[in-house]
Short mmCIF file of C-alpha atoms in Angstrom, two decimals:
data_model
loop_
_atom_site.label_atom_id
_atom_site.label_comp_id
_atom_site.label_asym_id
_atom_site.label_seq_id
_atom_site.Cartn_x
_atom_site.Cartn_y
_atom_site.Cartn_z
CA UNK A 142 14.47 -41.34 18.02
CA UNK A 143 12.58 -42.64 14.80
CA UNK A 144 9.55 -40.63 12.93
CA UNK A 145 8.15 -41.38 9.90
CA UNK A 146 6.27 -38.99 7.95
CA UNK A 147 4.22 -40.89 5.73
CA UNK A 148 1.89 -39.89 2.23
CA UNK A 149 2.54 -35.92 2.82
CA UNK A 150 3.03 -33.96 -0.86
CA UNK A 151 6.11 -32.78 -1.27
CA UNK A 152 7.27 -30.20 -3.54
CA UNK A 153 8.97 -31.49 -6.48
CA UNK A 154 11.01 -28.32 -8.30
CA UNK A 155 11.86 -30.17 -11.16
CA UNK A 156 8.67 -31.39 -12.38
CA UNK A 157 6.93 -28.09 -10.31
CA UNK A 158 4.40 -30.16 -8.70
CA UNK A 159 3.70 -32.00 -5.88
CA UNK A 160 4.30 -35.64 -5.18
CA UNK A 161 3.39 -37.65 -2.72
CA UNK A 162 6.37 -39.00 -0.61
CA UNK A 163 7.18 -40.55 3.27
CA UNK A 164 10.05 -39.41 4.90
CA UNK A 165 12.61 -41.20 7.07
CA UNK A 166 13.70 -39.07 10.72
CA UNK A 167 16.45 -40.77 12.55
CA UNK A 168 18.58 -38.87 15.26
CA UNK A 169 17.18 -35.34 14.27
CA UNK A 170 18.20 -35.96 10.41
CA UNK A 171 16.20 -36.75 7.48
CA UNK A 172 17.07 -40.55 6.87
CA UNK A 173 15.25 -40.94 3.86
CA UNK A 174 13.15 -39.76 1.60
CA UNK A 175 10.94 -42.39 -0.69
CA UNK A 176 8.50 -42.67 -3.09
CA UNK A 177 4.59 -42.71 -1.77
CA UNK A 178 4.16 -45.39 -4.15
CA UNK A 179 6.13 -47.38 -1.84
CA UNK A 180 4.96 -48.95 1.24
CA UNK A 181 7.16 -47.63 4.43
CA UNK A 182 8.58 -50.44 6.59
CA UNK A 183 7.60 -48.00 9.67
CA UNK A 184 8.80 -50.65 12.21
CA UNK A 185 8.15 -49.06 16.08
CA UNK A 186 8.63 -45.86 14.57
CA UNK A 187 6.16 -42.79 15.81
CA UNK A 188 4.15 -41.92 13.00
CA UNK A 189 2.89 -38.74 11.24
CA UNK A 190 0.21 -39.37 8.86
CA UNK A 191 0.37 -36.11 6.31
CA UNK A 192 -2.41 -37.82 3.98
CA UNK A 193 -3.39 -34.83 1.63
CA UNK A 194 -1.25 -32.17 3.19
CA UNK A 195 1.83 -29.91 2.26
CA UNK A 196 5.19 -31.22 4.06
CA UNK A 197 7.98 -28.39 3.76
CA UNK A 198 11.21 -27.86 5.04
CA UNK A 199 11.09 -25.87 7.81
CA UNK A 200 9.96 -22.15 7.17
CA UNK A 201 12.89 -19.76 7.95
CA UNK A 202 12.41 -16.14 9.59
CA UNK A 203 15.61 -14.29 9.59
CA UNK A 204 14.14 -10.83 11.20
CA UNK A 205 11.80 -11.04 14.50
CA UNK A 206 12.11 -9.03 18.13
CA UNK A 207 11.65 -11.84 20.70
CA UNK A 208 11.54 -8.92 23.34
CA UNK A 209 13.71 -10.62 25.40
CA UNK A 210 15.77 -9.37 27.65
CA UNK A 211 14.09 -6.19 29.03
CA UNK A 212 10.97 -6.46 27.20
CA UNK A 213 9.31 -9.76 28.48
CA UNK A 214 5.57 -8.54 28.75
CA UNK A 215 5.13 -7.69 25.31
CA UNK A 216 6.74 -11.33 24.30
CA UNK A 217 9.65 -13.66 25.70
CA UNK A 218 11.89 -16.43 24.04
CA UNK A 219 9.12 -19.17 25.11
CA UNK A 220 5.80 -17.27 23.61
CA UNK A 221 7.57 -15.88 21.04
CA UNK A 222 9.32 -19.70 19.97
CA UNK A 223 5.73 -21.00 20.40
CA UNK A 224 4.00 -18.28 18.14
CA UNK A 225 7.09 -18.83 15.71
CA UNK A 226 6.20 -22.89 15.76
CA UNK A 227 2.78 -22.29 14.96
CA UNK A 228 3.38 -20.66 12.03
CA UNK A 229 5.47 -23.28 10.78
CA UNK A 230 8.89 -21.48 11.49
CA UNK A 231 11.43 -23.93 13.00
CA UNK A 232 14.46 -21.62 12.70
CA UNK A 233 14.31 -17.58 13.71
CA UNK A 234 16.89 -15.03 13.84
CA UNK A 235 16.33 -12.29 16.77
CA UNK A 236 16.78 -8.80 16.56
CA UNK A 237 19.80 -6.76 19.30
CA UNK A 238 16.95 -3.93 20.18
CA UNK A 239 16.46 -5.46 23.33
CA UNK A 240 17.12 -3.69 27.32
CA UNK A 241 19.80 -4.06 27.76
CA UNK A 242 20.72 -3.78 24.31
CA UNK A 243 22.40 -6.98 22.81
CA UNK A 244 25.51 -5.64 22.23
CA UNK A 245 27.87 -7.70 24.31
CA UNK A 246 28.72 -11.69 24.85
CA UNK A 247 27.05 -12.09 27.84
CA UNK A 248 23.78 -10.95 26.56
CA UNK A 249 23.96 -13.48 23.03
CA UNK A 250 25.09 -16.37 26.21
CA UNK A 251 22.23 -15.10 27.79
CA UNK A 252 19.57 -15.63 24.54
CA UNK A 253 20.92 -18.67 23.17
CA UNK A 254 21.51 -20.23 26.80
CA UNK A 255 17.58 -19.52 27.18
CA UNK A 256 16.56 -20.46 23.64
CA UNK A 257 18.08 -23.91 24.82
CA UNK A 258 16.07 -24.36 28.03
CA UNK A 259 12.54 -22.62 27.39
CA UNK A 260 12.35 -22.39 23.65
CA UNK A 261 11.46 -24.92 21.11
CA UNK A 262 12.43 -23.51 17.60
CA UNK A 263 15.86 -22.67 16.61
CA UNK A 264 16.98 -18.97 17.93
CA UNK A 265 20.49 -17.55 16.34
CA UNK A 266 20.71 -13.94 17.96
CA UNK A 267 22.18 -10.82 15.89
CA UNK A 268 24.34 -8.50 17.67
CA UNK A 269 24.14 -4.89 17.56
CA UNK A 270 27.15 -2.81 15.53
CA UNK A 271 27.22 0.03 17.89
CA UNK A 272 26.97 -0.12 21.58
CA UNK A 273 23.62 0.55 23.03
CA UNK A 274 23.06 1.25 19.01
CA UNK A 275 23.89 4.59 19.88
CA UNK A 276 25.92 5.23 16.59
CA UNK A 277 28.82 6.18 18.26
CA UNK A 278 31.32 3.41 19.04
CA UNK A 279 31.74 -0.26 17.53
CA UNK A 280 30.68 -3.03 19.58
CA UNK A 281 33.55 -5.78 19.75
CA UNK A 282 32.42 -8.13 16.93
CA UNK A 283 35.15 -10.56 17.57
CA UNK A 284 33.65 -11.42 20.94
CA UNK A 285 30.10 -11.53 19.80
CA UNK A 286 30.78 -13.47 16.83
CA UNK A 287 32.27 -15.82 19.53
CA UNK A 288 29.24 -15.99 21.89
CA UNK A 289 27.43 -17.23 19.04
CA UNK A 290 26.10 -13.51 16.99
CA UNK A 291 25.65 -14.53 13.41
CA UNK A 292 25.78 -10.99 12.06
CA UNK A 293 25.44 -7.08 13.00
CA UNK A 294 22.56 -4.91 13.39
CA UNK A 295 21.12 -1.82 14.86
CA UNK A 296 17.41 -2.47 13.47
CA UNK A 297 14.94 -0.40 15.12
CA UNK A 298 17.09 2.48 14.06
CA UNK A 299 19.69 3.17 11.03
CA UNK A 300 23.76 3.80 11.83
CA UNK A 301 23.36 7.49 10.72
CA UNK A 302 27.11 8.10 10.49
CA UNK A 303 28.40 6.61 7.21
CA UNK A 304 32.24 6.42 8.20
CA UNK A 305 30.73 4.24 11.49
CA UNK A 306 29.02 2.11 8.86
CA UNK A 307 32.05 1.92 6.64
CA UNK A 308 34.16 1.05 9.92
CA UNK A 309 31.57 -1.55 11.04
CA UNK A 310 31.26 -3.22 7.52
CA UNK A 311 35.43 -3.44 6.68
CA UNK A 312 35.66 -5.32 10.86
CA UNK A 313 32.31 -7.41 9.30
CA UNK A 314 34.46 -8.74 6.04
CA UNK A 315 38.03 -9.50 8.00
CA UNK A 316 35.45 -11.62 10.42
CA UNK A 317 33.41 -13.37 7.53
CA UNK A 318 30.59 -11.52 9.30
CA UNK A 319 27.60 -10.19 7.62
CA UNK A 320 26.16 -6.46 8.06
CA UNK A 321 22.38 -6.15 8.16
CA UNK A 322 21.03 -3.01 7.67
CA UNK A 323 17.84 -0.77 9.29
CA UNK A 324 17.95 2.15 6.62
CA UNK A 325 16.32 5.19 7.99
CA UNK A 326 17.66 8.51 7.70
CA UNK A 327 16.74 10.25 11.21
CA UNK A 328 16.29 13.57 9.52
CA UNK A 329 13.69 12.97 7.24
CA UNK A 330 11.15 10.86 9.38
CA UNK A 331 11.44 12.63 12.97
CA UNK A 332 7.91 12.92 13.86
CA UNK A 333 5.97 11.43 11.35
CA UNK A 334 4.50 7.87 11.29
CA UNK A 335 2.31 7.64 7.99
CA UNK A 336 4.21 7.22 4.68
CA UNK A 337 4.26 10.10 2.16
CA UNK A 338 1.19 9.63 0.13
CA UNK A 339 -2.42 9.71 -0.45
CA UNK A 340 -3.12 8.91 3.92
CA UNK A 341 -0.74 11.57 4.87
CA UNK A 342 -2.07 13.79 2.51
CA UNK A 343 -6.03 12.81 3.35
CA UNK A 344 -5.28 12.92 6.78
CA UNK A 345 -2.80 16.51 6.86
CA UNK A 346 0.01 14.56 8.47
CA UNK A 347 3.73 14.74 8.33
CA UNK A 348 4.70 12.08 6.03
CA UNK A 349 7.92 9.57 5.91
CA UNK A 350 9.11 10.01 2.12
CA UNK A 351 10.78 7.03 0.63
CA UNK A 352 13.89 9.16 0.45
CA UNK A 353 14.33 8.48 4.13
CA UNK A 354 15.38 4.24 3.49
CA UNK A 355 16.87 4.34 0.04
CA UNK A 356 19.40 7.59 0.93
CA UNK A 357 20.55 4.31 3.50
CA UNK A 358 20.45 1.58 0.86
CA UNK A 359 22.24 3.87 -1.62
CA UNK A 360 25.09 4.96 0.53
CA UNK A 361 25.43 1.22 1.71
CA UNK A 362 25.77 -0.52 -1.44
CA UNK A 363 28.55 2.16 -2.20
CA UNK A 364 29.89 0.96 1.02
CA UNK A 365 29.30 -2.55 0.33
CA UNK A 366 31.11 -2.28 -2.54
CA UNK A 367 34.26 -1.21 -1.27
CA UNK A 368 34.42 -3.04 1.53
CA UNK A 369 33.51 -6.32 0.39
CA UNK A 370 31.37 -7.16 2.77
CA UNK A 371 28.13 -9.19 2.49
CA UNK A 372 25.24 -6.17 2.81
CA UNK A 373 21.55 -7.26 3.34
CA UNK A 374 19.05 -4.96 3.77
CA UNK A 375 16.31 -5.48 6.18
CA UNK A 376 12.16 -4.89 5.27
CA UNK A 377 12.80 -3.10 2.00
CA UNK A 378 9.10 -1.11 1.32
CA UNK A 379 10.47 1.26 -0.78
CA UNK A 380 10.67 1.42 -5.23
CA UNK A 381 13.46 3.62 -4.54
CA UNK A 382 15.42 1.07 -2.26
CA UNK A 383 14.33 -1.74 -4.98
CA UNK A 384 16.39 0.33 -7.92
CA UNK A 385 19.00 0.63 -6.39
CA UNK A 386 19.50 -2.81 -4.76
CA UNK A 387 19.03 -4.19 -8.54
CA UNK A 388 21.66 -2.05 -9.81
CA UNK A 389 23.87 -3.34 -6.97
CA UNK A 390 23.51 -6.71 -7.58
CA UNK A 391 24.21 -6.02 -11.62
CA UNK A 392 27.27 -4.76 -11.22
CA UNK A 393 28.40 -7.67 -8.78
CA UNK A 394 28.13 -6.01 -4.80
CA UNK A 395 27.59 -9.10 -2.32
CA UNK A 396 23.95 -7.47 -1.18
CA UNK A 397 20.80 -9.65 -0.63
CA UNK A 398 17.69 -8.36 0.87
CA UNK A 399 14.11 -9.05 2.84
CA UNK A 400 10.44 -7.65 2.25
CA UNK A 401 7.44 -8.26 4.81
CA UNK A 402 4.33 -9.87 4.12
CA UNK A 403 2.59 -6.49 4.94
CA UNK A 404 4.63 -4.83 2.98
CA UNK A 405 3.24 -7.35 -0.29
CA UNK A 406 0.17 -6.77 0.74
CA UNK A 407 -0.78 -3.37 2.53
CA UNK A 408 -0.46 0.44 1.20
CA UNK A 409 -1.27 3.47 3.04
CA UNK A 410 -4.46 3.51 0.93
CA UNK A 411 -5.25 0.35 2.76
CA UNK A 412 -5.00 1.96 6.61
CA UNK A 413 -8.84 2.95 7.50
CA UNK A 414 -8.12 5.71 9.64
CA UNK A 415 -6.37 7.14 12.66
CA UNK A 416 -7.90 5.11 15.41
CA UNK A 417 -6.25 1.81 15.00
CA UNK A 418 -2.47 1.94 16.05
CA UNK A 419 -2.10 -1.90 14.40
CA UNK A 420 -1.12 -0.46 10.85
CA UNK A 421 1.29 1.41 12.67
CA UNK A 422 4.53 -0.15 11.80
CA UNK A 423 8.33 0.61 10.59
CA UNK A 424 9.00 1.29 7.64
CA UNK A 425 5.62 2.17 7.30
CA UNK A 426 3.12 0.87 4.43
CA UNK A 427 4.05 2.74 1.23
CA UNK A 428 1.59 3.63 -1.70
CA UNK A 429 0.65 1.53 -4.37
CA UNK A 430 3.49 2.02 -6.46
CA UNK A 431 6.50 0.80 -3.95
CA UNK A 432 3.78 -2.69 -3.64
CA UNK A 433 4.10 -3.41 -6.89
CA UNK A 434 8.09 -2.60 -6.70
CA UNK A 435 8.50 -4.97 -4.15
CA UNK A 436 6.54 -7.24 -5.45
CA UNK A 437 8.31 -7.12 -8.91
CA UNK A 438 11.76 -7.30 -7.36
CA UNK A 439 10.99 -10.88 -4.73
CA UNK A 440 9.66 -12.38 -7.94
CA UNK A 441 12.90 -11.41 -10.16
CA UNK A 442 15.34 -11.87 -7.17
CA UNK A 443 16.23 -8.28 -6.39
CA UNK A 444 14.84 -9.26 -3.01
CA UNK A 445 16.15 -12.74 -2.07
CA UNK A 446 13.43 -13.99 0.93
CA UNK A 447 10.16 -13.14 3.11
CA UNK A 448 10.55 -11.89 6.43
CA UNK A 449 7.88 -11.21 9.51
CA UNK A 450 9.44 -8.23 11.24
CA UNK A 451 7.58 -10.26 13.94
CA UNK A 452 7.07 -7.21 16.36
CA UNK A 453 4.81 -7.75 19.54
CA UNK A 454 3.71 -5.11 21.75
CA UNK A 455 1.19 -4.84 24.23
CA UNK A 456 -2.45 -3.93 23.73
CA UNK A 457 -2.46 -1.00 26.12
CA UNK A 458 0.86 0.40 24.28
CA UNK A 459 -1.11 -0.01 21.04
CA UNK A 460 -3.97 1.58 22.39
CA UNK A 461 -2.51 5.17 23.04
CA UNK A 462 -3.44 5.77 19.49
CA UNK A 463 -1.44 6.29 16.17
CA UNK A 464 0.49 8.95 17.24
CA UNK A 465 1.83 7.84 20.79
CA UNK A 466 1.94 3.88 19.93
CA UNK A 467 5.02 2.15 19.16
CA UNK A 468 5.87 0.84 15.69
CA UNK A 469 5.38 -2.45 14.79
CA UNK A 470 2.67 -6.04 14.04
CA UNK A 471 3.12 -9.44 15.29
CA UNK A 472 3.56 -11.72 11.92
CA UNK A 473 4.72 -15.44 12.65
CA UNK A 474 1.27 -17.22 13.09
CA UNK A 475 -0.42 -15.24 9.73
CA UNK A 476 2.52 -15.13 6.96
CA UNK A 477 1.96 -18.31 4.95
CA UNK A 478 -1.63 -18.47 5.06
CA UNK A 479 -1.43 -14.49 3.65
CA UNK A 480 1.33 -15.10 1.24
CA UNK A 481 -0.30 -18.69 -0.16
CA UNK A 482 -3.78 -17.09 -0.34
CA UNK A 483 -3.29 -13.83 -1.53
CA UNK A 484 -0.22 -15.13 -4.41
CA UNK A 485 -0.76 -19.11 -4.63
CA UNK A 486 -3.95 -19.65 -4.28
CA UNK A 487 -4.37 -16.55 -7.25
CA UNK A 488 -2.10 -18.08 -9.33
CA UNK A 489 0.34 -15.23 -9.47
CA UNK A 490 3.06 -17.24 -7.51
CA UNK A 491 3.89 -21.14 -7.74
CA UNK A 492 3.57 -22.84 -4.40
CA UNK A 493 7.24 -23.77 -5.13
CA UNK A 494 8.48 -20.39 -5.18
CA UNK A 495 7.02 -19.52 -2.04
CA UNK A 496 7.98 -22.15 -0.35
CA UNK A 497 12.32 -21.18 -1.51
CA UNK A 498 11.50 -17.50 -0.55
CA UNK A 499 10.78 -18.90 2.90
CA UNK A 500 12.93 -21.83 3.02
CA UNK A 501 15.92 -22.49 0.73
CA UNK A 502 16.72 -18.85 -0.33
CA UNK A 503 16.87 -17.75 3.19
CA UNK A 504 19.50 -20.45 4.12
CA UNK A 505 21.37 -20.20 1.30
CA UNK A 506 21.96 -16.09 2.06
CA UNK A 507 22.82 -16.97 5.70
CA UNK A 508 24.71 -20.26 5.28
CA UNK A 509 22.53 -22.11 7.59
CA UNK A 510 22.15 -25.78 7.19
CA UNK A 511 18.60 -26.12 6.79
CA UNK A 512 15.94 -25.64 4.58
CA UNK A 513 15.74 -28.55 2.10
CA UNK A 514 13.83 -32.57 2.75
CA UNK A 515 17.04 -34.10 1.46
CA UNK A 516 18.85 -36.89 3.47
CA UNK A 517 21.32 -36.01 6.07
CA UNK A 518 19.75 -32.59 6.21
CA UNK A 519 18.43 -31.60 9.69
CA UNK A 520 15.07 -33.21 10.40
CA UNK A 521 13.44 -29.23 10.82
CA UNK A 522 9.86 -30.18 8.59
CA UNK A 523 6.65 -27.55 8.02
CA UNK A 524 3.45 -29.55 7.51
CA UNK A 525 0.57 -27.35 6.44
CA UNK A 526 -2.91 -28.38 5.55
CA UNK A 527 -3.56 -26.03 2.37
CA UNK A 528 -7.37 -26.68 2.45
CA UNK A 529 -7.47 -25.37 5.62
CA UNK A 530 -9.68 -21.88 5.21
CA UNK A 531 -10.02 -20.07 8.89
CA UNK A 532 -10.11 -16.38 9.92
CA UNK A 533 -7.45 -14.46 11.27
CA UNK A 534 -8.20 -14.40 15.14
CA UNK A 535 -5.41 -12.61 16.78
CA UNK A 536 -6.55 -13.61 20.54
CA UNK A 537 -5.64 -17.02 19.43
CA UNK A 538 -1.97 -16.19 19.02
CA UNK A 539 0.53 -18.03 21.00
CA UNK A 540 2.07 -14.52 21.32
CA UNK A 541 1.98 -12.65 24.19
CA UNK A 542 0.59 -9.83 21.96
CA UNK A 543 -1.95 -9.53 19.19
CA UNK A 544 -1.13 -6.38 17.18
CA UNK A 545 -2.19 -7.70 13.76
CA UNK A 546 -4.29 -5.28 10.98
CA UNK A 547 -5.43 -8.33 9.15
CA UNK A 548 -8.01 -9.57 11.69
CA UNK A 549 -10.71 -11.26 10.19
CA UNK A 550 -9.09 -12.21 6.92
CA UNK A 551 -10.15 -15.67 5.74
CA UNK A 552 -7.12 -17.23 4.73
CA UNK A 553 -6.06 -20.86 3.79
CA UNK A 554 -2.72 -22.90 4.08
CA UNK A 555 -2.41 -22.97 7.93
CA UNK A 556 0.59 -25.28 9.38
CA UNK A 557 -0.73 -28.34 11.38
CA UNK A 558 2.45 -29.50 12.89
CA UNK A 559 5.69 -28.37 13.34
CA UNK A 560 8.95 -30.52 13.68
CA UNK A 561 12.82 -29.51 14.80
CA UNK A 562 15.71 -31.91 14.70
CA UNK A 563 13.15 -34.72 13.92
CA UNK A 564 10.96 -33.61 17.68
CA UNK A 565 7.23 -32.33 17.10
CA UNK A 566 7.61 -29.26 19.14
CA UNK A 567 3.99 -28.08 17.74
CA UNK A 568 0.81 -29.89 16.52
CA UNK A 569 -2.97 -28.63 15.88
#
């Protein structure tokens, strides 16, 4: 199959600009890509006219919950591929915190087998290090790596027992494996939901103190360190969690680690009150201080790429109120458009750097093959109209759910078409 796409603007990291280029798609790699000063011989090739707007490689989510299996009516691999397209995502890596829990071959065959058939981004499944993430007994990593798992995880809750951890990460280095922690320290968060700060405080709740991830990230680095292994630390929120990953990475441990668009954007002084369970989520938003921490440490490199945490869950579970509600926002169809208005379009970030925190940097952590526009690369291409200004609308998701907090946020830089090995499997 031939596409051309033809006049798009096209990042240029050497000259930190855009230019205006066509690209060449044969047999689901990039071909070519020329000079927009240059007339394309196009032939009987289908053609995608990107006059005036952004073409990207592919954005790159490394941390969402398709739901699936067990948990199909809050999202499934179809919706939640769909959503992940329309927000310009063409590779996603799913979470284990599934029913049953994936923690054995036959439930990775069972993902990747139906990201083939129903769902039209890329899919590469974690598995979970302990069975039913239960803490208590390794799952066998040599047949999950083999099923197609392309790390360990029991996000959605942390491995509590540091000799498990230590167990899990030395099996995760003999296997060229990495480890990919959910730090949460059970006894310093049971029954609270709010972070420890002005909200809790305004509101006389319980709070989750930052203590509760870094105590994780600390003991793991240590870990990390002398096991070998390659570390990364999932939806760091915390200036605690950002010291000490900083100080890791000085002294030469193999960690890398993700932050959340809410996260960059959201602190507890942000939530307006107790009635809306959407700016519920895990880790929860932090105060002022740990925003500008995290913020700080993506721009310097402490934290290596942008994540959505892409959590769905049904508007009547969301509407039990803050207390009862599960954790968790949906996040594939609003995180450019947030990041690029509220950094880009400010001038605080370069449209370039962006664009590597959700494209290049991500593959380069996880060795995946994507995320540049360079020839023989695979033909996986983000086209986003940056002029574009729109509200937030969550009950236009492609999602099965809608649990967003940034409703009615006029944002621009909304993708317009999505491709995967050189197939439009989403268009405006």
């Amino acid at each position: 199959m031939s596409l051309w796409i033809i006049n798009g603007n096209v990042w240029n990291e050497t000259s930190g600009s855009l230019e205006s280029k066509h690209i060449r798609i044969e047999n689901g790699k990039i071909e070519a890509v020329i000079d927009g000063a240059q007339t394309p011989d196009t032939g009987s090739a289908e053609v995608i006219d990107a006059q005036g707007k952004l073409v990207s490689p592919g954005f790159i989510d490394m941390h969402v919950h398709l739901r699936d299996p067990g948990f199909e009516y809050k999202e499934d691999i179809a919706t939640g591929t769909r959503s992940a397209a329309k927000g310009g995502f063409t590779t996603i890596a799913c979470m284990p915190n599934t029913r049953p829990v994936t923690d054995t071959a036959e439930t990775v065959r069972y993902i990747t087998n139906k990201a083939e058939q129903v769902g039209i981004v890329k899919v590469l499944p974690y598995a979970s290090i302990t069975k039913n993430e239960l803490g208590r007994e390794l799952t066998d990593f040599a047949s999950l790596k083999e099923a197609g798992a392309i790390g360990f995880t029991d996000d959605g809750v942390g491995v509590q027992n540091a000799q498990m951890m230590k167990n899990a990460m030395a099996l995760a280095k003999s296997m060229d494996m990495p480890i990919i922690a959910h730090c949460e320290d059970d006894t310093l968060v049971e029954g609270a939901w709010a972070s420890e700060g002005e909200f809790s405080r305004k509101h006389g709740l319980k709070g989750i103190p930052n203590e509760s991830e870094a105590i994780h990230v600390g003991r793991d680095v240590l870990l990390a360190e002398a096991t070998g292994v390659h570390y990364h630390v999932c939806h760091v929120s915390t200036e605690q969690s950002v010291r000490l990953i900083r100080l890791a990475k000085q002294i030469g441990v193999r960690v890398t680690a993700e932050v959340c668009p809410h996260h960059l954007l959201l602190s507890d002084e942000d939530i307006p009150g107790l009635d809306d369970a959407n700016w519920k989520m895990n880790p929860p938003l932090r105060t002022p201080r740990d925003v500008q921490a995290v913020i700080e440490a993506i721009e310097d490199g402490t934290i290596d790429m942008v994540v959505t945490d892409h959590a769905p869950h049904s508007a009547e579970e969301k509407a039990r109120g803050v207390q009862l509600a599960p954790f968790g926002i949906v996040g594939f169809e609003t995180a450019f458009p947030l990041l690029y208005t509220k950094f880009v379009q400010t001038g605080k970030w370069t449209l370039g750097f962006l664009l590597q925190r959700m494209t290049a940097d991500p593959a380069r952590v996880f060795r995946l093959p994507t995320g540049r526009l360079e020839q023989g690369a695979p033909a996986d291409v983000t086209i986003v109209d940056l002029n574009s200004e729109r509200s937030v609308d969550p009950s236009t998701f492609a999602s099965k759910s809608n649990n967003s907090p940034f409703g009615g946020w006029k944002l621009s830089g909304w993708p317009v078409t999505t491709i995967v090995d050189g197939a439009v499997v989403w268009s405006e």
